[in-house]
């Protein structure tokens, strides 16, 4: 590793470094979201609301469950790599890199096989309407056939971001998004493949992104070199990855499971509601894209400064990041509430679907600011290695309560009562996260004062 190169994440102006790291992540996440969003736009406008529901309904929830779980696990690799990088531990960095890649390859193959085999049973459990079953099953199976590419790309990009390189993952996603859009139009409009066309387009473009990020780690990343022959599990580093990443992965999967249960309830309202929920998910993802980018930025920032022992920067960085994320959350709420109808018309011209979607927007969008505290504070705690309590808090405060809400509290509720489970659970978990973060930081800083006392 180059000793003379300044690491600005642990040296530079805090707000500037957060923004310099945040914007490439945000734009990159935007292009990653563009994969499925363009799929939804193309099938919604040219193949009908049934195809739109097949791409964005129950099938999307199943995909989010598996991909979200692995992304959470990859956070463990991101944290220890950022700490090794901040501490300039070359041997630890090398072992962590190759363990992470072994995990993404094995995980991608195994989860891909399971997804193909169990696609139809899962869709059946979720009350997917019979008229959507064939297309939804096809979409899920094609998507899972290329899951190894998605896992490899997500792991590779997480590794690059962990060492402060958020630009190259952005460039790769921009290229692959263009490929995806071109293939969507070609396969849906040119060859009339419908749902199968958008699934194949996504698979091919994800494969390209996986190849590019792997090549970058093999040949063009100073301080890191991926050597295919050395890809294997190193017990200590892999155990640490799992210790940090597994709670996050479980947390992410529980989010998805609770969302799947909400989706199952909403499926009973019919195809129009399913289509509206699918479109709302794409619009809603714009906020999660930005909020998630702030979460990744603060995790990397705290991880590297923690590794370097710069605790004052950790504290200031979290406060600055919270402020920026809150401002953007309030801005998204205002835009969605005022321009919701226009946003829905990008995906569908069906007036019934649009009216149902606007009812969802009115309940959920005003409360985005609540989740900012959950995202930023849990990201900072994760980077410090404290994940167990935040995971339990999230599982009980959001996931379990959300399930209880739709199954016991409002089992036969209206649309508004069902989707109200989101703001209610965010509020409860945000309060718990604020209290726990404050307690944990006071404890950490007290320990640091004892260490530095004369």
GROMACS .gro file of C-alpha atoms in nm:
model
  454
    1UNK     CA    1   0.000   0.000   0.000
    2UNK     CA    2   0.130   0.346  -0.080
    3UNK     CA    3   0.241   0.511   0.244
    4UNK     CA    4   0.274   0.861   0.099
    5UNK     CA    5  -0.073   0.889  -0.046
    6UNK     CA    6  -0.304   1.100   0.169
    7UNK     CA    7  -0.629   0.931   0.270
    8UNK     CA    8  -0.871   1.222   0.261
    9UNK     CA    9  -1.148   1.031   0.436
   10UNK     CA   10  -0.943   1.042   0.756
   11UNK     CA   11  -0.774   1.378   0.686
   12UNK     CA   12  -0.996   1.607   0.476
   13UNK     CA   13  -1.286   1.844   0.550
   14UNK     CA   14  -1.565   1.622   0.681
   15UNK     CA   15  -1.869   1.755   0.495
   16UNK     CA   16  -1.675   1.776   0.172
   17UNK     CA   17  -1.542   1.421   0.198
   18UNK     CA   18  -1.888   1.286   0.279
   19UNK     CA   19  -2.035   1.460  -0.025
   20UNK     CA   20  -1.748   1.360  -0.254
   21UNK     CA   21  -1.805   1.001  -0.150
   22UNK     CA   22  -2.186   1.028  -0.141
   23UNK     CA   23  -2.253   1.161  -0.490
   24UNK     CA   24  -2.087   0.879  -0.687
   25UNK     CA   25  -2.263   0.625  -0.463
   26UNK     CA   26  -2.597   0.800  -0.511
   27UNK     CA   27  -2.562   0.825  -0.887
   28UNK     CA   28  -2.436   0.467  -0.900
   29UNK     CA   29  -2.731   0.346  -0.695
   30UNK     CA   30  -2.958   0.542  -0.928
   31UNK     CA   31  -2.824   0.352  -1.225
   32UNK     CA   32  -2.854   0.025  -1.033
   33UNK     CA   33  -3.219   0.107  -0.961
   34UNK     CA   34  -3.254   0.196  -1.327
   35UNK     CA   35  -3.225  -0.172  -1.419
   36UNK     CA   36  -3.559  -0.270  -1.267
   37UNK     CA   37  -3.717   0.072  -1.315
   38UNK     CA   38  -3.664   0.066  -1.690
   39UNK     CA   39  -3.795  -0.292  -1.691
   40UNK     CA   40  -4.112  -0.163  -1.524
   41UNK     CA   41  -4.146   0.139  -1.753
   42UNK     CA   42  -4.103  -0.064  -2.071
   43UNK     CA   43  -4.346  -0.343  -1.977
   44UNK     CA   44  -4.590  -0.099  -1.815
   45UNK     CA   45  -4.614   0.119  -2.123
   46UNK     CA   46  -4.585  -0.149  -2.393
   47UNK     CA   47  -4.698  -0.481  -2.239
   48UNK     CA   48  -4.978  -0.377  -2.000
   49UNK     CA   49  -5.045  -0.362  -1.627
   50UNK     CA   50  -5.040  -0.743  -1.595
   51UNK     CA   51  -4.680  -0.753  -1.716
   52UNK     CA   52  -4.601  -0.456  -1.489
   53UNK     CA   53  -4.742  -0.645  -1.190
   54UNK     CA   54  -4.540  -0.955  -1.285
   55UNK     CA   55  -4.212  -0.760  -1.291
   56UNK     CA   56  -4.274  -0.532  -0.993
   57UNK     CA   57  -4.509  -0.727  -0.764
   58UNK     CA   58  -4.444  -1.053  -0.579
   59UNK     CA   59  -4.146  -1.137  -0.800
   60UNK     CA   60  -3.969  -0.815  -0.700
   61UNK     CA   61  -4.023  -0.893  -0.331
   62UNK     CA   62  -3.867  -1.239  -0.368
   63UNK     CA   63  -3.567  -1.095  -0.552
   64UNK     CA   64  -3.527  -0.820  -0.290
   65UNK     CA   65  -3.529  -1.084  -0.015
   66UNK     CA   66  -3.233  -1.277  -0.155
   67UNK     CA   67  -3.030  -0.986  -0.295
   68UNK     CA   68  -3.094  -0.781   0.020
   69UNK     CA   69  -2.973  -1.063   0.244
   70UNK     CA   70  -2.648  -1.098   0.050
   71UNK     CA   71  -2.599  -0.720   0.035
   72UNK     CA   72  -2.632  -0.712   0.412
   73UNK     CA   73  -2.374  -0.989   0.442
   74UNK     CA   74  -2.139  -0.799   0.211
   75UNK     CA   75  -2.154  -0.509   0.456
   76UNK     CA   76  -1.937  -0.723   0.685
   77UNK     CA   77  -1.670  -0.742   0.416
   78UNK     CA   78  -1.699  -0.368   0.355
   79UNK     CA   79  -1.650  -0.285   0.722
   80UNK     CA   80  -1.341  -0.499   0.783
   81UNK     CA   81  -1.182  -0.396   0.453
   82UNK     CA   82  -1.233  -0.028   0.537
   83UNK     CA   83  -1.080  -0.088   0.882
   84UNK     CA   84  -0.783  -0.280   0.739
   85UNK     CA   85  -0.736  -0.005   0.482
   86UNK     CA   86  -0.751   0.269   0.746
   87UNK     CA   87  -0.501   0.079   0.961
   88UNK     CA   88  -0.279   0.000   0.655
   89UNK     CA   89  -0.288  -0.375   0.726
   90UNK     CA   90  -0.193  -0.522   0.388
   91UNK     CA   91  -0.206  -0.889   0.489
   92UNK     CA   92  -0.550  -0.856   0.646
   93UNK     CA   93  -0.670  -0.665   0.341
   94UNK     CA   94  -0.552  -0.940   0.107
   95UNK     CA   95  -0.719  -1.220   0.303
   96UNK     CA   96  -1.044  -1.026   0.340
   97UNK     CA   97  -1.058  -0.951  -0.034
   98UNK     CA   98  -1.022  -1.314  -0.141
   99UNK     CA   99  -1.258  -1.443   0.128
  100UNK     CA  100  -1.521  -1.191   0.018
  101UNK     CA  101  -1.496  -1.300  -0.344
  102UNK     CA  102  -1.516  -1.669  -0.253
  103UNK     CA  103  -1.830  -1.592  -0.057
  104UNK     CA  104  -1.994  -1.404  -0.345
  105UNK     CA  105  -1.924  -1.684  -0.595
  106UNK     CA  106  -2.042  -1.970  -0.374
  107UNK     CA  107  -2.341  -1.772  -0.250
  108UNK     CA  108  -2.442  -1.668  -0.601
  109UNK     CA  109  -2.440  -2.024  -0.730
  110UNK     CA  110  -2.629  -2.176  -0.436
  111UNK     CA  111  -2.892  -1.902  -0.407
  112UNK     CA  112  -2.939  -1.898  -0.784
  113UNK     CA  113  -3.018  -2.270  -0.791
  114UNK     CA  114  -3.262  -2.239  -0.498
  115UNK     CA  115  -3.433  -1.940  -0.658
  116UNK     CA  116  -3.494  -2.125  -0.983
  117UNK     CA  117  -3.628  -2.432  -0.803
  118UNK     CA  118  -3.858  -2.256  -0.557
  119UNK     CA  119  -3.982  -1.959  -0.761
  120UNK     CA  120  -4.332  -2.094  -0.823
  121UNK     CA  121  -4.397  -2.224  -0.467
  122UNK     CA  122  -4.295  -1.887  -0.322
  123UNK     CA  123  -4.517  -1.695  -0.564
  124UNK     CA  124  -4.805  -1.927  -0.476
  125UNK     CA  125  -4.757  -1.866  -0.103
  126UNK     CA  126  -4.775  -1.491  -0.171
  127UNK     CA  127  -5.124  -1.518  -0.325
  128UNK     CA  128  -5.000  -1.417  -0.668
  129UNK     CA  129  -5.307  -1.405  -0.897
  130UNK     CA  130  -5.325  -1.700  -1.134
  131UNK     CA  131  -5.326  -1.476  -1.441
  132UNK     CA  132  -4.983  -1.342  -1.335
  133UNK     CA  133  -4.828  -1.671  -1.222
  134UNK     CA  134  -4.665  -1.781  -1.548
  135UNK     CA  135  -4.498  -1.445  -1.625
  136UNK     CA  136  -4.393  -1.386  -1.263
  137UNK     CA  137  -4.236  -1.732  -1.240
  138UNK     CA  138  -4.051  -1.678  -1.566
  139UNK     CA  139  -3.914  -1.341  -1.453
  140UNK     CA  140  -3.790  -1.479  -1.120
  141UNK     CA  141  -3.627  -1.785  -1.278
  142UNK     CA  142  -3.440  -1.588  -1.544
  143UNK     CA  143  -3.327  -1.333  -1.284
  144UNK     CA  144  -3.196  -1.602  -1.047
  145UNK     CA  145  -3.013  -1.774  -1.332
  146UNK     CA  146  -2.775  -1.479  -1.333
  147UNK     CA  147  -2.764  -1.422  -0.958
  148UNK     CA  148  -2.391  -1.498  -0.938
  149UNK     CA  149  -2.323  -1.188  -1.151
  150UNK     CA  150  -2.530  -0.971  -0.917
  151UNK     CA  151  -2.353  -1.108  -0.609
  152UNK     CA  152  -2.007  -1.062  -0.762
  153UNK     CA  153  -2.081  -0.707  -0.874
  154UNK     CA  154  -2.231  -0.606  -0.538
  155UNK     CA  155  -1.936  -0.751  -0.347
  156UNK     CA  156  -1.677  -0.602  -0.582
  157UNK     CA  157  -1.833  -0.256  -0.572
  158UNK     CA  158  -1.865  -0.275  -0.191
  159UNK     CA  159  -1.492  -0.351  -0.171
  160UNK     CA  160  -1.401  -0.057  -0.394
  161UNK     CA  161  -1.621   0.178  -0.191
  162UNK     CA  162  -1.470   0.050   0.133
  163UNK     CA  163  -1.128   0.178   0.025
  164UNK     CA  164  -1.276   0.511  -0.083
  165UNK     CA  165  -1.327   0.445  -0.456
  166UNK     CA  166  -1.691   0.524  -0.527
  167UNK     CA  167  -1.637   0.648  -0.883
  168UNK     CA  168  -1.555   0.330  -1.074
  169UNK     CA  169  -1.864   0.138  -0.952
  170UNK     CA  170  -2.059   0.439  -1.081
  171UNK     CA  171  -1.896   0.426  -1.425
  172UNK     CA  172  -1.961   0.053  -1.457
  173UNK     CA  173  -2.327   0.095  -1.366
  174UNK     CA  174  -2.371   0.379  -1.614
  175UNK     CA  175  -2.235   0.161  -1.894
  176UNK     CA  176  -2.447  -0.137  -1.796
  177UNK     CA  177  -2.762   0.070  -1.754
  178UNK     CA  178  -2.727   0.189  -2.112
  179UNK     CA  179  -2.684  -0.174  -2.221
  180UNK     CA  180  -2.991  -0.272  -2.019
  181UNK     CA  181  -3.211   0.002  -2.167
  182UNK     CA  182  -3.102  -0.083  -2.521
  183UNK     CA  183  -3.171  -0.453  -2.468
  184UNK     CA  184  -3.507  -0.382  -2.301
  185UNK     CA  185  -3.624  -0.187  -2.603
  186UNK     CA  186  -3.480  -0.439  -2.848
  187UNK     CA  187  -3.623  -0.748  -2.681
  188UNK     CA  188  -3.962  -0.604  -2.582
  189UNK     CA  189  -4.040  -0.376  -2.876
  190UNK     CA  190  -3.836  -0.551  -3.143
  191UNK     CA  191  -3.878  -0.917  -3.053
  192UNK     CA  192  -4.199  -0.887  -2.844
  193UNK     CA  193  -4.059  -1.102  -2.560
  194UNK     CA  194  -4.240  -0.905  -2.286
  195UNK     CA  195  -4.145  -1.008  -1.932
  196UNK     CA  196  -3.885  -1.257  -2.059
  197UNK     CA  197  -3.718  -0.979  -2.259
  198UNK     CA  198  -3.664  -0.745  -1.964
  199UNK     CA  199  -3.538  -1.034  -1.749
  200UNK     CA  200  -3.283  -1.139  -2.013
  201UNK     CA  201  -3.172  -0.778  -2.058
  202UNK     CA  202  -3.108  -0.744  -1.686
  203UNK     CA  203  -2.914  -1.071  -1.673
  204UNK     CA  204  -2.681  -0.972  -1.958
  205UNK     CA  205  -2.614  -0.623  -1.826
  206UNK     CA  206  -2.544  -0.753  -1.475
  207UNK     CA  207  -2.296  -1.002  -1.620
  208UNK     CA  208  -2.109  -0.717  -1.788
  209UNK     CA  209  -2.094  -0.519  -1.461
  210UNK     CA  210  -1.955  -0.822  -1.275
  211UNK     CA  211  -1.678  -0.867  -1.532
  212UNK     CA  212  -1.580  -0.499  -1.517
  213UNK     CA  213  -1.561  -0.474  -1.138
  214UNK     CA  214  -1.363  -0.799  -1.119
  215UNK     CA  215  -1.116  -0.677  -1.381
  216UNK     CA  216  -1.071  -0.354  -1.185
  217UNK     CA  217  -0.978  -0.545  -0.870
  218UNK     CA  218  -0.745  -0.774  -1.062
  219UNK     CA  219  -0.550  -0.512  -1.258
  220UNK     CA  220  -0.631  -0.151  -1.168
  221UNK     CA  221  -0.663  -0.101  -0.791
  222UNK     CA  222  -0.350   0.021  -0.607
  223UNK     CA  223  -0.315  -0.151  -0.270
  224UNK     CA  224  -0.546  -0.437  -0.372
  225UNK     CA  225  -0.498  -0.718  -0.620
  226UNK     CA  226  -0.752  -0.992  -0.675
  227UNK     CA  227  -0.578  -1.314  -0.782
  228UNK     CA  228  -0.833  -1.578  -0.901
  229UNK     CA  229  -0.611  -1.870  -0.794
  230UNK     CA  230  -0.607  -1.733  -0.437
  231UNK     CA  231  -0.985  -1.695  -0.402
  232UNK     CA  232  -1.073  -1.899  -0.095
  233UNK     CA  233  -1.210  -1.864   0.256
  234UNK     CA  234  -0.970  -1.742   0.526
  235UNK     CA  235  -1.120  -1.851   0.856
  236UNK     CA  236  -1.049  -1.548   1.076
  237UNK     CA  237  -1.140  -1.283   0.819
  238UNK     CA  238  -1.446  -1.472   0.698
  239UNK     CA  239  -1.565  -1.527   1.055
  240UNK     CA  240  -1.536  -1.154   1.122
  241UNK     CA  241  -1.728  -1.080   0.802
  242UNK     CA  242  -2.007  -1.309   0.915
  243UNK     CA  243  -2.009  -1.170   1.267
  244UNK     CA  244  -2.063  -0.819   1.133
  245UNK     CA  245  -2.250  -0.899   0.815
  246UNK     CA  246  -2.485  -1.179   0.925
  247UNK     CA  247  -2.695  -0.962   1.159
  248UNK     CA  248  -2.718  -0.701   0.884
  249UNK     CA  249  -2.815  -0.968   0.631
  250UNK     CA  250  -3.081  -1.107   0.864
  251UNK     CA  251  -3.206  -0.755   0.923
  252UNK     CA  252  -3.230  -0.692   0.549
  253UNK     CA  253  -3.403  -1.024   0.485
  254UNK     CA  254  -3.654  -0.954   0.761
  255UNK     CA  255  -3.731  -0.622   0.595
  256UNK     CA  256  -3.799  -0.817   0.278
  257UNK     CA  257  -4.003  -1.086   0.453
  258UNK     CA  258  -4.221  -0.824   0.620
  259UNK     CA  259  -4.260  -0.651   0.282
  260UNK     CA  260  -4.354  -0.984   0.126
  261UNK     CA  261  -4.627  -1.026   0.386
  262UNK     CA  262  -4.755  -0.676   0.313
  263UNK     CA  263  -4.742  -0.763  -0.058
  264UNK     CA  264  -4.941  -1.082   0.013
  265UNK     CA  265  -5.214  -0.879   0.184
  266UNK     CA  266  -5.218  -0.619  -0.092
  267UNK     CA  267  -5.246  -0.891  -0.358
  268UNK     CA  268  -5.595  -0.959  -0.225
  269UNK     CA  269  -5.698  -0.609  -0.338
  270UNK     CA  270  -5.654  -0.707  -0.705
  271UNK     CA  271  -5.434  -0.635  -1.007
  272UNK     CA  272  -5.483  -0.255  -0.998
  273UNK     CA  273  -5.354  -0.235  -0.641
  274UNK     CA  274  -5.064  -0.468  -0.724
  275UNK     CA  275  -4.972  -0.248  -1.020
  276UNK     CA  276  -5.000   0.068  -0.807
  277UNK     CA  277  -4.779  -0.085  -0.535
  278UNK     CA  278  -4.525  -0.190  -0.799
  279UNK     CA  279  -4.510   0.163  -0.940
  280UNK     CA  280  -4.496   0.319  -0.595
  281UNK     CA  281  -4.203   0.091  -0.519
  282UNK     CA  282  -4.013   0.230  -0.818
  283UNK     CA  283  -4.089   0.593  -0.724
  284UNK     CA  284  -4.022   0.524  -0.357
  285UNK     CA  285  -3.685   0.373  -0.450
  286UNK     CA  286  -3.558   0.720  -0.542
  287UNK     CA  287  -3.562   0.814  -0.175
  288UNK     CA  288  -3.410   0.485  -0.063
  289UNK     CA  289  -3.140   0.528  -0.324
  290UNK     CA  290  -3.029   0.859  -0.172
  291UNK     CA  291  -3.080   0.754   0.188
  292UNK     CA  292  -2.887   0.431   0.128
  293UNK     CA  293  -2.602   0.627  -0.032
  294UNK     CA  294  -2.573   0.837   0.284
  295UNK     CA  295  -2.571   0.511   0.482
  296UNK     CA  296  -2.286   0.366   0.276
  297UNK     CA  297  -2.094   0.694   0.295
  298UNK     CA  298  -2.115   0.712   0.675
  299UNK     CA  299  -2.028   0.344   0.714
  300UNK     CA  300  -1.709   0.386   0.511
  301UNK     CA  301  -1.626   0.718   0.678
  302UNK     CA  302  -1.672   0.582   1.030
  303UNK     CA  303  -1.499   0.252   0.946
  304UNK     CA  304  -1.181   0.418   0.819
  305UNK     CA  305  -1.169   0.680   1.095
  306UNK     CA  306  -1.238   0.414   1.355
  307UNK     CA  307  -0.948   0.209   1.215
  308UNK     CA  308  -0.727   0.519   1.231
  309UNK     CA  309  -0.839   0.597   1.589
  310UNK     CA  310  -0.990   0.936   1.497
  311UNK     CA  311  -1.299   0.934   1.718
  312UNK     CA  312  -1.367   1.307   1.706
  313UNK     CA  313  -1.406   1.281   1.329
  314UNK     CA  314  -1.640   0.986   1.379
  315UNK     CA  315  -1.869   1.195   1.601
  316UNK     CA  316  -1.865   1.502   1.377
  317UNK     CA  317  -1.910   1.297   1.061
  318UNK     CA  318  -2.227   1.130   1.192
  319UNK     CA  319  -2.382   1.465   1.286
  320UNK     CA  320  -2.301   1.618   0.949
  321UNK     CA  321  -2.433   1.318   0.760
  322UNK     CA  322  -2.756   1.318   0.963
  323UNK     CA  323  -2.818   1.682   0.875
  324UNK     CA  324  -2.764   1.632   0.503
  325UNK     CA  325  -2.980   1.318   0.494
  326UNK     CA  326  -3.268   1.486   0.680
  327UNK     CA  327  -3.275   1.778   0.436
  328UNK     CA  328  -3.292   1.544   0.136
  329UNK     CA  329  -3.563   1.330   0.300
  330UNK     CA  330  -3.787   1.633   0.352
  331UNK     CA  331  -3.725   1.741  -0.008
  332UNK     CA  332  -3.831   1.400  -0.141
  333UNK     CA  333  -4.148   1.411   0.070
  334UNK     CA  334  -4.241   1.748  -0.076
  335UNK     CA  335  -4.178   1.640  -0.437
  336UNK     CA  336  -4.366   1.312  -0.410
  337UNK     CA  337  -4.668   1.475  -0.246
  338UNK     CA  338  -4.688   1.755  -0.502
  339UNK     CA  339  -4.591   1.567  -0.820
  340UNK     CA  340  -4.710   1.212  -0.747
  341UNK     CA  341  -4.956   1.197  -1.035
  342UNK     CA  342  -4.691   1.302  -1.286
  343UNK     CA  343  -4.447   1.041  -1.153
  344UNK     CA  344  -4.706   0.762  -1.178
  345UNK     CA  345  -4.785   0.851  -1.539
  346UNK     CA  346  -4.427   0.771  -1.633
  347UNK     CA  347  -4.513   0.405  -1.568
  348UNK     CA  348  -4.881   0.375  -1.653
  349UNK     CA  349  -5.171   0.570  -1.799
  350UNK     CA  350  -5.434   0.368  -1.611
  351UNK     CA  351  -5.632   0.620  -1.401
  352UNK     CA  352  -5.745   0.359  -1.149
  353UNK     CA  353  -5.388   0.250  -1.082
  354UNK     CA  354  -5.274   0.612  -1.045
  355UNK     CA  355  -5.549   0.701  -0.795
  356UNK     CA  356  -5.466   0.399  -0.577
  357UNK     CA  357  -5.097   0.486  -0.592
  358UNK     CA  358  -5.157   0.843  -0.476
  359UNK     CA  359  -5.335   0.709  -0.168
  360UNK     CA  360  -5.017   0.516  -0.085
  361UNK     CA  361  -4.801   0.824  -0.139
  362UNK     CA  362  -5.015   1.030   0.101
  363UNK     CA  363  -4.960   0.784   0.387
  364UNK     CA  364  -4.593   0.689   0.347
  365UNK     CA  365  -4.401   0.975   0.184
  366UNK     CA  366  -4.443   1.244   0.457
  367UNK     CA  367  -4.258   1.025   0.708
  368UNK     CA  368  -3.935   0.952   0.520
  369UNK     CA  369  -3.737   1.165   0.765
  370UNK     CA  370  -3.792   0.904   1.035
  371UNK     CA  371  -3.591   0.640   0.854
  372UNK     CA  372  -3.291   0.873   0.820
  373UNK     CA  373  -3.208   0.816   1.187
  374UNK     CA  374  -3.228   0.437   1.142
  375UNK     CA  375  -3.007   0.435   0.830
  376UNK     CA  376  -2.732   0.672   0.945
  377UNK     CA  377  -2.704   0.566   1.308
  378UNK     CA  378  -2.713   0.193   1.235
  379UNK     CA  379  -2.453   0.244   0.959
  380UNK     CA  380  -2.221   0.423   1.202
  381UNK     CA  381  -2.267   0.156   1.469
  382UNK     CA  382  -2.207  -0.119   1.213
  383UNK     CA  383  -1.879   0.043   1.110
  384UNK     CA  384  -1.771   0.042   1.475
  385UNK     CA  385  -1.851  -0.330   1.494
  386UNK     CA  386  -2.170  -0.296   1.702
  387UNK     CA  387  -2.444  -0.478   1.511
  388UNK     CA  388  -2.627  -0.717   1.743
  389UNK     CA  389  -2.845  -0.469   1.936
  390UNK     CA  390  -2.932  -0.265   1.627
  391UNK     CA  391  -3.032  -0.584   1.447
  392UNK     CA  392  -3.256  -0.699   1.732
  393UNK     CA  393  -3.403  -0.351   1.753
  394UNK     CA  394  -3.482  -0.345   1.384
  395UNK     CA  395  -3.620  -0.698   1.377
  396UNK     CA  396  -3.859  -0.626   1.662
  397UNK     CA  397  -3.935  -0.258   1.606
  398UNK     CA  398  -3.986  -0.276   1.231
  399UNK     CA  399  -4.014  -0.628   1.096
  400UNK     CA  400  -4.204  -0.811   1.371
  401UNK     CA  401  -4.434  -0.518   1.443
  402UNK     CA  402  -4.503  -0.474   1.070
  403UNK     CA  403  -4.606  -0.839   1.045
  404UNK     CA  404  -4.826  -0.810   1.355
  405UNK     CA  405  -4.980  -0.491   1.216
  406UNK     CA  406  -5.107  -0.645   0.892
  407UNK     CA  407  -5.199  -0.986   1.038
  408UNK     CA  408  -5.345  -0.899   1.382
  409UNK     CA  409  -5.394  -0.522   1.429
  410UNK     CA  410  -5.561  -0.447   1.092
  411UNK     CA  411  -5.613  -0.793   0.936
  412UNK     CA  412  -5.905  -0.671   0.724
  413UNK     CA  413  -5.799  -0.310   0.704
  414UNK     CA  414  -5.832  -0.054   0.430
  415UNK     CA  415  -5.544   0.020   0.193
  416UNK     CA  416  -5.441   0.319   0.405
  417UNK     CA  417  -5.447   0.113   0.726
  418UNK     CA  418  -5.232  -0.159   0.571
  419UNK     CA  419  -4.958   0.071   0.438
  420UNK     CA  420  -4.957   0.273   0.762
  421UNK     CA  421  -4.740  -0.009   0.902
  422UNK     CA  422  -4.441   0.166   0.744
  423UNK     CA  423  -4.449   0.507   0.919
  424UNK     CA  424  -4.562   0.352   1.249
  425UNK     CA  425  -4.271   0.106   1.262
  426UNK     CA  426  -4.019   0.364   1.142
  427UNK     CA  427  -4.115   0.598   1.425
  428UNK     CA  428  -4.074   0.331   1.692
  429UNK     CA  429  -3.740   0.204   1.560
  430UNK     CA  430  -3.600   0.554   1.503
  431UNK     CA  431  -3.660   0.645   1.868
  432UNK     CA  432  -3.489   0.327   1.986
  433UNK     CA  433  -3.193   0.383   1.753
  434UNK     CA  434  -3.139   0.740   1.872
  435UNK     CA  435  -3.137   0.632   2.236
  436UNK     CA  436  -2.903   0.336   2.177
  437UNK     CA  437  -2.661   0.534   1.961
  438UNK     CA  438  -2.633   0.806   2.224
  439UNK     CA  439  -2.568   0.547   2.496
  440UNK     CA  440  -2.307   0.360   2.290
  441UNK     CA  441  -2.115   0.671   2.187
  442UNK     CA  442  -2.097   0.801   2.543
  443UNK     CA  443  -1.950   0.465   2.646
  444UNK     CA  444  -1.697   0.465   2.359
  445UNK     CA  445  -1.579   0.821   2.427
  446UNK     CA  446  -1.549   0.752   2.800
  447UNK     CA  447  -1.321   0.457   2.720
  448UNK     CA  448  -1.111   0.671   2.487
  449UNK     CA  449  -1.064   0.936   2.757
  450UNK     CA  450  -0.940   0.670   2.997
  451UNK     CA  451  -0.690   0.544   2.738
  452UNK     CA  452  -0.551   0.894   2.672
  453UNK     CA  453  -0.550   1.011   3.033
  454UNK     CA  454  -0.198   1.084   3.170
   0.00000   0.00000   0.00000
